[in-house]
XYZ file of C-alpha atoms in Angstrom:
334
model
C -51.824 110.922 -44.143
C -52.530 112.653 -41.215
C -50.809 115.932 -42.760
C -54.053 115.405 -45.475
C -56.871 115.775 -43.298
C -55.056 118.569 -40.700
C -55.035 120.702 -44.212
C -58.557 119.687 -44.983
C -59.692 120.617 -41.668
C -58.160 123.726 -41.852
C -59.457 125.028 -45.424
C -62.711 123.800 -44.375
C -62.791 126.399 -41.172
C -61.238 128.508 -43.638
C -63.822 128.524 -45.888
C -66.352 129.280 -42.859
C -63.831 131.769 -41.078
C -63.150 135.231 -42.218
C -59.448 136.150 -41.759
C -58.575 132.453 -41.088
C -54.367 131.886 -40.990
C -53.018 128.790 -41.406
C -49.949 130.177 -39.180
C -52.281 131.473 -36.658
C -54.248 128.063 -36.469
C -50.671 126.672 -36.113
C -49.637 128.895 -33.469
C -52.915 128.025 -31.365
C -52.906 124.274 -31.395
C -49.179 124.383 -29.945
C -50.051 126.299 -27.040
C -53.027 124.530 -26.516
C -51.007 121.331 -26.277
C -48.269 123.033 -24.030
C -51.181 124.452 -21.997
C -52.409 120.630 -21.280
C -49.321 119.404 -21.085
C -48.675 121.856 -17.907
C -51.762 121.454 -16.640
C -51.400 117.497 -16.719
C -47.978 117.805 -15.117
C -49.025 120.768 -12.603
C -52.000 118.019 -11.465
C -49.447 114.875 -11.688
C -47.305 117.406 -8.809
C -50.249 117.146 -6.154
C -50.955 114.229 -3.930
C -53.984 112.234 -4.354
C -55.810 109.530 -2.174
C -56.653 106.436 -4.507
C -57.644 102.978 -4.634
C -55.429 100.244 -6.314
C -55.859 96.289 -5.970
C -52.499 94.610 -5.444
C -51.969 90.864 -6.625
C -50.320 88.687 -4.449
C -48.138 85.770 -4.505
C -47.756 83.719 -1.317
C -44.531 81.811 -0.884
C -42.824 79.270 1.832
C -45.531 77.289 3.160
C -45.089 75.596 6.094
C -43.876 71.921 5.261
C -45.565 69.809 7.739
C -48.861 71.589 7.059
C -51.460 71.918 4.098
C -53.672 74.901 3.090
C -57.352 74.297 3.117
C -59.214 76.820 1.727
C -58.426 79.791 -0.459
C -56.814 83.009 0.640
C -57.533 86.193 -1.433
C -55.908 86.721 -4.718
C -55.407 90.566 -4.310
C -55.220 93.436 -1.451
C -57.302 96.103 -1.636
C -55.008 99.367 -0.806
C -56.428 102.669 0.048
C -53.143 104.916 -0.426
C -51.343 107.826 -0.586
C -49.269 109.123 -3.324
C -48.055 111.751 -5.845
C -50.032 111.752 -9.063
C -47.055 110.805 -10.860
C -46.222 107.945 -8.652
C -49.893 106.554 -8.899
C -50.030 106.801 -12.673
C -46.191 105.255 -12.799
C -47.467 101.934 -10.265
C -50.482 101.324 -11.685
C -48.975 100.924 -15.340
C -46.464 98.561 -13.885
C -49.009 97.253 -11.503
C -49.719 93.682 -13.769
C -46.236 92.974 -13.813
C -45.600 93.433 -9.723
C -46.956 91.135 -7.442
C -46.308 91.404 -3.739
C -44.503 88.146 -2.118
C -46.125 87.633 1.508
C -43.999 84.847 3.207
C -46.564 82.552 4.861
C -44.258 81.053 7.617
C -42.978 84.122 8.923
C -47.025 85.768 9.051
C -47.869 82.415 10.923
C -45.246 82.653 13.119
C -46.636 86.389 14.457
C -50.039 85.106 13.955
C -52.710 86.929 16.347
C -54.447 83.354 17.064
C -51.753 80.998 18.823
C -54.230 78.496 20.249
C -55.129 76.672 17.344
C -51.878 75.002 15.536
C -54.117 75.018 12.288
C -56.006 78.386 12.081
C -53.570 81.544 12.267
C -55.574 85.175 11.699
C -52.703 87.730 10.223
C -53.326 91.582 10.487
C -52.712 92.660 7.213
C -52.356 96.160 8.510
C -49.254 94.877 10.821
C -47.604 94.003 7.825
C -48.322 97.590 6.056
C -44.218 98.529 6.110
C -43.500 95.300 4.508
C -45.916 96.112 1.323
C -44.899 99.763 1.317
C -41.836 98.586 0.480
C -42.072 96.342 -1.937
C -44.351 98.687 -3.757
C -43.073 101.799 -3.488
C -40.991 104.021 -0.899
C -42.980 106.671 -2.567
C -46.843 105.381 -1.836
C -48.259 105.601 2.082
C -50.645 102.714 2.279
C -53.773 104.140 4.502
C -56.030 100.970 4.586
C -55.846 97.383 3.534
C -58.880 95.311 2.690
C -59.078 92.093 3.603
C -57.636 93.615 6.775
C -56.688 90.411 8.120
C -56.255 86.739 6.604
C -56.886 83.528 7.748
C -54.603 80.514 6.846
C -56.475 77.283 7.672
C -53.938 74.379 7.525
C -55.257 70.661 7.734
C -52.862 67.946 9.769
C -50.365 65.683 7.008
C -50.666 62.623 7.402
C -50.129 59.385 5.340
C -52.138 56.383 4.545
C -51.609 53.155 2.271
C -55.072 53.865 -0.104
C -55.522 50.665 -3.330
C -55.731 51.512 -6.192
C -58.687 51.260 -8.446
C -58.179 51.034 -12.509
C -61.114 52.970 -14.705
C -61.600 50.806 -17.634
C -64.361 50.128 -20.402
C -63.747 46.814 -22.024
C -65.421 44.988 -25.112
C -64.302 41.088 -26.111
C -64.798 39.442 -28.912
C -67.200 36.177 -29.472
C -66.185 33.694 -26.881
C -64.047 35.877 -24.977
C -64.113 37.414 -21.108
C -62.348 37.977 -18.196
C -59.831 35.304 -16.777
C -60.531 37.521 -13.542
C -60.246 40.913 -12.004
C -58.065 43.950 -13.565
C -54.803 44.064 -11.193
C -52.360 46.641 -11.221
C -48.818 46.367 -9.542
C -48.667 48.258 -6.692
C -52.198 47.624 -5.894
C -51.864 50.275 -3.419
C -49.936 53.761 -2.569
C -48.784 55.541 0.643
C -50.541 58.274 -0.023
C -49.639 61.765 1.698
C -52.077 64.237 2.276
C -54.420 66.830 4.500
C -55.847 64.564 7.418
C -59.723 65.917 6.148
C -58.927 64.417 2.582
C -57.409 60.881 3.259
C -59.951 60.301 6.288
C -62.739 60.190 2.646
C -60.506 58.610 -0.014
C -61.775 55.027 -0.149
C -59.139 54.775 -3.234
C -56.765 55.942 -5.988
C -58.280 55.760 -9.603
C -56.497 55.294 -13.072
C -56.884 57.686 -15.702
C -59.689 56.252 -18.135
C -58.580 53.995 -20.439
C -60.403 51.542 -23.185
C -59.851 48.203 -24.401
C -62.057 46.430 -27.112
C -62.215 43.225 -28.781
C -59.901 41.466 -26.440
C -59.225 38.474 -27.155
C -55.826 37.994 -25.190
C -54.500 39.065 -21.735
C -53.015 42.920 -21.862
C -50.032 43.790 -19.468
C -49.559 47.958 -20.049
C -48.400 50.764 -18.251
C -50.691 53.401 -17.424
C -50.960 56.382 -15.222
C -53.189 57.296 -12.035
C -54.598 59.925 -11.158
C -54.179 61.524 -8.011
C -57.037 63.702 -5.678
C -56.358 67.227 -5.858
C -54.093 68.061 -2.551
C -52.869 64.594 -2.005
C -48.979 63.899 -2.705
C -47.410 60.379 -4.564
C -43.987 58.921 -4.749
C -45.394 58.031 -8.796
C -47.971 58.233 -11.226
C -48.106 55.375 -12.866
C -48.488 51.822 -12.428
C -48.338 47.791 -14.418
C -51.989 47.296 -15.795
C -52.889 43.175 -16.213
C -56.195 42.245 -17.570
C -56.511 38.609 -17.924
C -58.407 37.467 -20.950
C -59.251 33.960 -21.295
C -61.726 31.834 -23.914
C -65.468 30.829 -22.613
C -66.895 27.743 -23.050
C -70.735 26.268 -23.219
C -71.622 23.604 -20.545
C -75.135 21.908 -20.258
C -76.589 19.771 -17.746
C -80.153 19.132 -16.066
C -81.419 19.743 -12.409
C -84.316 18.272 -10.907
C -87.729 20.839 -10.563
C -88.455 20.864 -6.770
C -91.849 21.536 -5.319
C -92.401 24.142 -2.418
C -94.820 24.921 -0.068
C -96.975 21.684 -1.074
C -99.119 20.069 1.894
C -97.910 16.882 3.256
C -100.701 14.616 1.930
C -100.518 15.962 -1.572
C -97.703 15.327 -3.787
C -97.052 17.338 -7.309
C -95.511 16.040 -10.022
C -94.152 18.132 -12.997
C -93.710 17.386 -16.619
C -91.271 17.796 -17.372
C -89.327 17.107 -14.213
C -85.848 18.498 -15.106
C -84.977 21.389 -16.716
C -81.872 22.012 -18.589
C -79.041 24.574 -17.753
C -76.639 26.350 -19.769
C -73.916 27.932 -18.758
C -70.827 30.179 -20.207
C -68.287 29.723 -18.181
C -64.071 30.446 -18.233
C -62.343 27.733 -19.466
C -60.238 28.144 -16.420
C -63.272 28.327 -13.698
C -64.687 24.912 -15.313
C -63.454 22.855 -12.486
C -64.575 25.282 -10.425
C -68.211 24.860 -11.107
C -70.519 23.667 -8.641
C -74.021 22.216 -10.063
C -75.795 22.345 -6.298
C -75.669 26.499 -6.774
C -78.153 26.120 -9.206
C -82.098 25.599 -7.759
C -85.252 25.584 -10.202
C -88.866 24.957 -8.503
C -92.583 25.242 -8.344
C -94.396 26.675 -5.977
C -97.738 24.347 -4.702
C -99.347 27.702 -3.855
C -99.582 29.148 -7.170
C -101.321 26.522 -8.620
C -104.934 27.691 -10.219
C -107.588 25.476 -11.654
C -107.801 28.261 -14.682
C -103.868 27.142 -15.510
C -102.801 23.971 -16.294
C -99.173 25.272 -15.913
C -97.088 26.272 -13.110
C -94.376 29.014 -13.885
C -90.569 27.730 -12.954
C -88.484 30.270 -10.549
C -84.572 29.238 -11.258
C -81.835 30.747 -9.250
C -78.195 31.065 -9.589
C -75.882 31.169 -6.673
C -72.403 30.480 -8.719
C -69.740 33.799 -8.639
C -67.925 31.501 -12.020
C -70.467 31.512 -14.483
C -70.742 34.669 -16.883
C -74.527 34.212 -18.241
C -77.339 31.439 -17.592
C -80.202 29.970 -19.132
C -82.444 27.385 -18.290
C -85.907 25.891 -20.078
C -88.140 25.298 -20.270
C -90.126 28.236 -18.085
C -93.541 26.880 -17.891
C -94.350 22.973 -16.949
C -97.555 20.761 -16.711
C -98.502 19.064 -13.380
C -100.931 16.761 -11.598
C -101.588 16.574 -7.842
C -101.261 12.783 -6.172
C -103.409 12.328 -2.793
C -101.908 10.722 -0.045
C -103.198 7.757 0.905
């Protein structure tokens, strides 16, 4: 194919050309790609200042501290080299990361006073990244010229355990009581800056709908970013239990009424429903339920006053009360 269009290019400048030779046409384009071939390898022969960006891998942290912050990905090197040796590195380049130790850098840190900032010259360390990427490159500046490791204190702290959940029932159906999970807390090991703020561990999210038993699952947690766990999972219970309805009636008191006036209300009672945990029914206490009047609303334009209920129970799932309005007359005091 290509063989095609050199011969059509060359009958066309034939056609325009007097005298054209398909030899001599031949002849030229070899020695004007031996020509640029010497020329390319005469310039690759001379030494040349250049930039190139190094990636970098840092290895060996120091166990009994953690990073906080980020360090810089690559080096910028101003360097030295043969053109051959530049062109050679930089088409390997992607595939050869530097390794920078950070223990031994910390350990010749410039900044000894703090035991959780070091500053590193990058520039002290020039031999060391000559080497690695080539005997035949002369670094002549580094940028970042020197890097800062900020390690935060490890410490560890016992932190509970919270589970993320989204849960439907169905009809006549709730919660025996809380979600659990077993541990119900972790040691949790971590930079001193992180676990000082983590009130607690949460689950990965899960959803359960139209329960209508008790679920015991295992599910996994998921831990803070720079924080370190013995596991990652832990036993889920949700306790399901039936509901059922309870009515009763509770007097209508009066409040802020004067002493020689009394109010009476019609009706007098009203009447309370509750949905309530078959297992919480003993539990339920009628005096945390209140429903009055209050003597200072009363207008001569209304022959009702409104009914203000409260509930004060921590068993009952949803209340109800009527009626919301009552009738009333005012007795004198003798």
């Amino acid at each position: 194919m290509k063989q095609f269009w050199v011969k059509k290019i060359f009958l066309f400048v034939k056609r325009k050309v007097k005298n054209f030779s398909y030899h001599k046409a031949l002849v030229f384009v070899v020695c004007l790609a031996l020509s640029s071939l010497l020329w390319l390898l005469n310039s690759l022969e001379k030494r040349y200042t250049s930039k190139i960006s190094v990636p970098v891998n840092y290895v060996d942290f120091p166990k009994d501290k953690q990073l906080s912050g980020s360090l810089p990905k690559n080096l910028d090197l101003m360097v030295d080299a043969y053109g051959y040796t530049l062109l050679t590195y930089k088409l390997r380049l992607a595939f050869s990361p530097i390794l920078l130790n950070v223990s031994e850098l910390i350990d010749n840190a410039l900044d000894r006073g703090n035991r959780y900032k070091y500053t590193v010259s990058a520039v002290s360390h020039k031999e060391e990244i000559e080497k690695q990427i080539s005997s035949e490159i002369r670094i002549l500046s580094i940028k970042p010229d020197t890097l800062v490791f900020n390690f935060s204190k490890i410490i560890s702290k016992k932190i509970r355990v919270k589970p993320s959940l989204k849960l439907s029932f169905e009809s006549q159906y709730s919660l025996a009581d809380e979600p659990t999970t077993v541990p119900d807390s972790f040691l949790v090991s971590g930079p001193k800056d992180i676990l000082d703020t983590l009130k607690f561990i949460p689950t990965n999210f899960y959803s359960f709908t139209k329960l209508a038993h008790s679920i015991e699952q295992r599910i996994t947690i998921q831990p803070p970013s720079g924080v370190k766990l013995d596991t990652k999972e832990v036993n889920l219970t949700i306790p399901v239990e039936q509901n059922t309805e309870v009515t009763f009636e509770i007097p209508i008191q009066v409040i802020n009424n004067p002493s020689d006036i009394n109010v009476k209300t019609f009706p007098g009672k009203v009447k309370v429903t509750c949905r309530i945990g078959l297992s919480k029914y003993k539990n339920l206490d009628y005096s945390t339920f209140h429903a009055y009047v209050n003597f200072e609303k009363i207008s001569l334009k209304d022959p009702r006053l409104a009914v203000t209920f409260e509930s004060h129970s921590n068993v009952v799932l949803a209340v109800s009360y009527s009626p919301k309005e009552v009738e009333y007359i005012l007795e004198h005091e003798k």
